[in-house]
Amino acid sequence: MTKILAVAESKHGAVAGVSRETVTVARTLADSLGGTVEVAVSGAPGGELAEWGADRILRFDPGGEDAGGPDPFAAALSDHIRTHGCRAVVFAATATGRDLAPRVAARLGVSLLTDCTGVEVAGGALVTTRPVFAGKALARVRALASPALLSIRPNVFPPRTAPREGVRDELHAGAAGNRPGYRVVGFEASQGASLDVSEATIVVSGGRGMKGPENWHILADLRDAIGETAALGASRAVVDAGWRPHAEQVGQTGKTVTPKLYFAIAISGAIQHLAGMRTSGVVVAVNRDADAPIFGVADYGIVGDAFEVVPKLAEAIRGLRQG
Amino acid sequence: MDTAAGCTEPRAAAVNITVCVKRVPDTETRIRIADDRRGIVPDGVKYVLSPYDEFAIEAALQLVEEAGTGEVTLLSFGSGAATESLRSGLALGAHRAVLLKGEPTMDGWATARVLASELAGGDAGLVLFGVKAVDDDQQQVGPMVAELVGRPCATSVTAMEVGGGVVTCRRAVEGGQEVVEMDLPAVATLTKGKYEPRYASLRGIMMAKRKPMIEKEAPVVEPGLAVEALQYPPPRPDGRIVGEGVGAVGELVRLLREEAKVL
Ligand SMILES: Cc1cc2nc3c(=O)[nH]c(=O)nc-3n(C[C@H](O)[C@H](O)[C@H](O)COP(=O)(O)OP(=O)(O)OC[C@H]3O[C@@H](n4cnc5c(N)ncnc54)[C@H](O)[C@@H]3O)c2cc1C
Ligand SMILES: Nc1ncnc2c1ncn2[C@@H]1O[C@H](COP(=O)(O)O)[C@@H](O)[C@H]1O
């Protein structure tokens, strides 16, 4: 029986939302190959993923002397794959997935197709589409080795329910595989930002036209009006000026985002910025300059002063919520 | 030379550092897909060192400057033209460069094996990478090389300190900064943070011409993937200007709700 392994992520002891997408892609592959979906998860029960098409949930819990980091899970996954075999492994191209997947690939000695926006089975082989050269081209890439390892870009594959009955969590001992010499010794939370810009379904990004960090409350207010699915982003000009942390930068040398709605506020739309957001669902631009290149990729634009338009926008969206 | 791993004196951090760097098209460059659709037309493309690799070079230079000892080697897998990018890294202060001549593909695992063939058995206490190369944007070569040479690897590192046979790294992770300690020898991939790339001085550029540049043929490795075709992304559907100023807000919200159905 062909097996497809989806690697789920956990966040504060629960399965991360993006994992539904990972499981959905695994389900699609399993259906076209006539196989089953196994889901591997560490640090959370994964039972709810049966809803999205998991046939079997494997829980890998960190071992006793776990020093943190991606190595224990990478070791456990690669051991499992080596012993039980599988046709393909699907990760999410999140910060966590990008840290984990190459380690698993290298342990198995196979290539990895990162950040795919399309996945299909063609002529019995796995073929993926992925953006290259800052989104200026798309590459169709065929996996030659087995298992085929790939990671999917978040927010691109809509989760599809495919409920499975009687799926149980099976506990697997975590492999004692932490590479000696890697210890997590501390964590400093940054203020605010709870949702990473690359994982938000709505992004409110600000550019140099916002004039200074003291004006960011205007954008934060729009984000708050939208709710907890939204996160703040920024152009590089803003990050370079020290107004916002690099973690919020969208673009070629920042994060790649694919929200269903992207607000570009007082951002000119330089090619390197577009590289990070052009695969967004709907793009809204607010810019004083009617000739700003951002209007070339925006689905809807308002030519106007962000300081006037954005507060009104936040107000209107709040009204929508309450009405 | 001895690496810090073998040092008994905690403060003497004599670490040799190798920085892996890739030559990539400048991000401003217009990309033209070649007729066979397997790659791009190189003519007229301006090439640069991948921006994240510049953070890695800067980190390496600062670490050896702080320690007052140790040397920085640049390593690249690429065509002969990559010597130009390597020279620009030497001009910043790196001590020598090694070019493994060949044609890197989108297969990061193949690149990792080529680089590891050179790094295995080397004396580098630290091997640094960019978190990603901005052409293929794979974010994988660093941790893959680490697995191949059997060393711990911290990704998305923003700042590093070396001392007592240990490197302490700050990592940019979701919601904050994680602090990771690794025993040397170790591997790290760099992102933007503490290290602002310096500019080459005239003296640096002159000196770079005399620094060792070793060229070898890259080993041939079995590919794990095949690029079938490149294509241009479908153009985004034509957008529209909803209106000017605050007067357009009501209509925008209506469109987002009723037409685009995203609110
Ligand atoms: C190697 C490299 C990598 C790069 N990587 C990135 C990256 O990852 N991300 C990124 O964003 N950039 C990146 N850049 C930089 C990029 O080229 C641009 O410089 C940058 O995106 C410009 O930021 P901006 O749009 O905020 O600023 P500007 O270009 O200065 O644009 C400001 C905009 O605000 C508008 N404006 C001003 N006042 C108002 C107002 N009151 N109301 C409404 N609109 C107003 C102006 O009309 C203008 O369009 C990179 C550049 C290079 C060379
Ligand atoms: N051909 C290459 N030669 C040297 N280093 C490379 C090469 N390709 C990738 N790297 C290194 O690996 C990092 C990550 O690349 P990638 O995994 O392709 O995004 C780059 O920032 C470089 O440090």
mmCIF file of C-alpha atoms in Angstrom, chain A residues 134-260:
data_model
loop_
_atom_site.group_PDB
_atom_site.id
_atom_site.type_symbol
_atom_site.label_atom_id
_atom_site.label_comp_id
_atom_site.label_asym_id
_atom_site.label_seq_id
_atom_site.Cartn_x
_atom_site.Cartn_y
_atom_site.Cartn_z
ATOM 1 C CA ALA A 134 11.909 35.962 -6.653
ATOM 2 C CA GLY A 135 8.687 34.782 -8.229
ATOM 3 C CA LYS A 136 9.782 36.001 -11.675
ATOM 4 C CA ALA A 137 9.518 32.406 -12.921
ATOM 5 C CA LEU A 138 7.843 29.160 -11.952
ATOM 6 C CA ALA A 139 9.709 25.860 -12.170
ATOM 7 C CA ARG A 140 8.120 22.485 -12.749
ATOM 8 C CA VAL A 141 10.325 20.015 -10.933
ATOM 9 C CA ARG A 142 10.145 16.224 -10.948
ATOM 10 C CA ALA A 143 11.336 14.225 -7.958
ATOM 11 C CA LEU A 144 13.638 11.414 -9.082
ATOM 12 C CA ALA A 145 14.348 9.791 -5.737
ATOM 13 C CA SER A 146 12.086 7.949 -3.337
ATOM 14 C CA PRO A 147 10.662 8.942 -0.991
ATOM 15 C CA ALA A 148 9.909 12.310 -2.569
ATOM 16 C CA LEU A 149 10.214 15.068 0.035
ATOM 17 C CA LEU A 150 8.444 18.351 -0.441
ATOM 18 C CA SER A 151 7.295 21.350 1.520
ATOM 19 C CA ILE A 152 4.230 23.367 0.599
ATOM 20 C CA ARG A 153 3.825 27.122 0.759
ATOM 21 C CA PRO A 154 1.321 28.025 3.506
ATOM 22 C CA ASN A 155 -2.102 29.402 2.492
ATOM 23 C CA VAL A 156 -1.839 28.100 -1.093
ATOM 24 C CA PHE A 157 -3.646 24.762 -0.760
ATOM 25 C CA PRO A 158 -7.087 25.255 0.785
ATOM 26 C CA PRO A 159 -7.784 22.598 3.433
ATOM 27 C CA ARG A 160 -10.475 20.122 2.384
ATOM 28 C CA THR A 161 -12.403 18.017 4.834
ATOM 29 C CA ALA A 162 -12.164 14.272 4.186
ATOM 30 C CA PRO A 163 -13.226 12.741 7.490
ATOM 31 C CA ARG A 164 -11.852 9.371 8.509
ATOM 32 C CA GLU A 165 -13.456 7.123 11.106
ATOM 33 C CA GLY A 166 -11.830 5.462 14.063
ATOM 34 C CA VAL A 167 -8.413 7.058 13.675
ATOM 35 C CA ARG A 168 -6.379 6.853 16.845
ATOM 36 C CA ASP A 169 -3.210 8.489 18.037
ATOM 37 C CA GLU A 170 -0.388 6.033 18.299
ATOM 38 C CA LEU A 171 2.387 7.009 20.625
ATOM 39 C CA HIS A 172 5.895 6.463 19.325
ATOM 40 C CA ALA A 173 8.857 6.909 21.569
ATOM 41 C CA GLY A 174 10.938 9.858 20.477
ATOM 42 C CA ALA A 175 14.237 8.661 19.048
ATOM 43 C CA ALA A 176 17.153 9.657 21.211
ATOM 44 C CA GLY A 177 18.591 11.467 18.253
ATOM 45 C CA ASN A 178 19.357 14.955 19.396
ATOM 46 C CA ARG A 179 22.687 15.733 17.858
ATOM 47 C CA PRO A 180 24.989 16.112 20.811
ATOM 48 C CA GLY A 181 26.221 19.655 20.962
ATOM 49 C CA TYR A 182 22.977 21.542 20.196
ATOM 50 C CA ARG A 183 21.213 23.024 23.203
ATOM 51 C CA VAL A 184 18.385 25.500 23.357
ATOM 52 C CA VAL A 185 19.298 27.712 26.297
ATOM 53 C CA GLY A 186 16.920 30.645 26.117
ATOM 54 C CA PHE A 187 14.055 32.447 24.457
ATOM 55 C CA GLU A 188 13.222 36.126 24.321
ATOM 56 C CA ALA A 189 9.716 36.925 23.167
ATOM 57 C CA SER A 190 9.407 39.992 20.982
ATOM 58 C CA GLN A 191 6.710 42.412 22.015
ATOM 59 C CA GLY A 192 3.370 42.192 20.304
ATOM 60 C CA ALA A 193 3.656 39.922 17.265
ATOM 61 C CA SER A 194 1.970 36.691 18.181
ATOM 62 C CA LEU A 195 1.096 35.621 14.652
ATOM 63 C CA ASP A 196 3.948 35.357 12.188
ATOM 64 C CA VAL A 197 3.409 37.407 9.041
ATOM 65 C CA SER A 198 4.098 34.358 6.862
ATOM 66 C CA GLU A 199 1.283 32.425 8.512
ATOM 67 C CA ALA A 200 -1.406 35.083 8.709
ATOM 68 C CA THR A 201 -4.400 34.900 6.361
ATOM 69 C CA ILE A 202 -4.579 38.691 6.192
ATOM 70 C CA VAL A 203 -1.520 40.955 6.183
ATOM 71 C CA VAL A 204 -1.388 44.698 6.749
ATOM 72 C CA SER A 205 1.980 45.951 5.483
ATOM 73 C CA GLY A 206 3.330 49.443 5.773
ATOM 74 C CA GLY A 207 6.036 51.229 3.801
ATOM 75 C CA ARG A 208 8.242 54.269 4.069
ATOM 76 C CA GLY A 209 5.272 56.493 3.273
ATOM 77 C CA MET A 210 4.106 55.881 6.855
ATOM 78 C CA LYS A 211 6.848 58.400 7.805
ATOM 79 C CA GLY A 212 7.907 56.900 11.124
ATOM 80 C CA PRO A 213 7.407 54.161 13.722
ATOM 81 C CA GLU A 214 5.199 56.446 15.813
ATOM 82 C CA ASN A 215 2.539 56.131 13.098
ATOM 83 C CA TRP A 216 2.336 52.346 13.194
ATOM 84 C CA HIS A 217 -0.594 52.444 15.573
ATOM 85 C CA ILE A 218 -2.660 53.366 12.501
ATOM 86 C CA LEU A 219 -1.777 50.077 10.854
ATOM 87 C CA ALA A 220 -2.029 48.149 14.129
ATOM 88 C CA ASP A 221 -5.534 49.493 14.484
ATOM 89 C CA LEU A 222 -6.502 48.199 11.037
ATOM 90 C CA ARG A 223 -5.032 44.828 11.973
ATOM 91 C CA ASP A 224 -7.014 44.791 15.211
ATOM 92 C CA ALA A 225 -10.177 45.734 13.352
ATOM 93 C CA ILE A 226 -9.727 42.694 11.124
ATOM 94 C CA GLY A 227 -9.023 40.400 14.052
ATOM 95 C CA GLU A 228 -6.671 37.649 15.080
ATOM 96 C CA THR A 229 -6.162 36.232 11.580
ATOM 97 C CA ALA A 230 -4.232 39.372 10.628
ATOM 98 C CA ALA A 231 -0.582 40.270 11.115
ATOM 99 C CA LEU A 232 1.580 43.303 10.425
ATOM 100 C CA GLY A 233 4.169 43.356 7.662
ATOM 101 C CA ALA A 234 6.657 45.934 6.432
ATOM 102 C CA SER A 235 8.775 46.895 3.461
ATOM 103 C CA ARG A 236 12.510 46.738 3.666
ATOM 104 C CA ALA A 237 12.829 50.511 3.701
ATOM 105 C CA VAL A 238 10.900 50.444 6.973
ATOM 106 C CA VAL A 239 12.981 47.649 8.467
ATOM 107 C CA ASP A 240 16.260 49.228 7.363
ATOM 108 C CA ALA A 241 15.205 52.449 9.044
ATOM 109 C CA GLY A 242 14.740 50.469 12.254
ATOM 110 C CA TRP A 243 11.026 51.282 12.488
ATOM 111 C CA ARG A 244 9.960 47.633 12.532
ATOM 112 C CA PRO A 245 11.733 44.297 13.245
ATOM 113 C CA HIS A 246 13.130 42.239 10.378
ATOM 114 C CA ALA A 247 10.729 39.440 11.311
ATOM 115 C CA GLU A 248 7.989 41.556 9.725
ATOM 116 C CA GLN A 249 9.800 42.266 6.457
ATOM 117 C CA VAL A 250 8.021 41.012 3.370
ATOM 118 C CA GLY A 251 10.008 40.471 0.215
ATOM 119 C CA GLN A 252 12.986 38.847 -1.326
ATOM 120 C CA THR A 253 15.210 39.342 1.693
ATOM 121 C CA GLY A 254 12.336 38.964 4.126
ATOM 122 C CA LYS A 255 9.357 36.658 4.376
ATOM 123 C CA THR A 256 7.326 35.236 1.548
ATOM 124 C CA VAL A 257 3.656 35.564 2.308
ATOM 125 C CA THR A 258 0.557 34.194 0.612
ATOM 126 C CA PRO A 259 -2.371 35.555 2.610
ATOM 127 C CA LYS A 260 -5.837 35.625 1.115
#
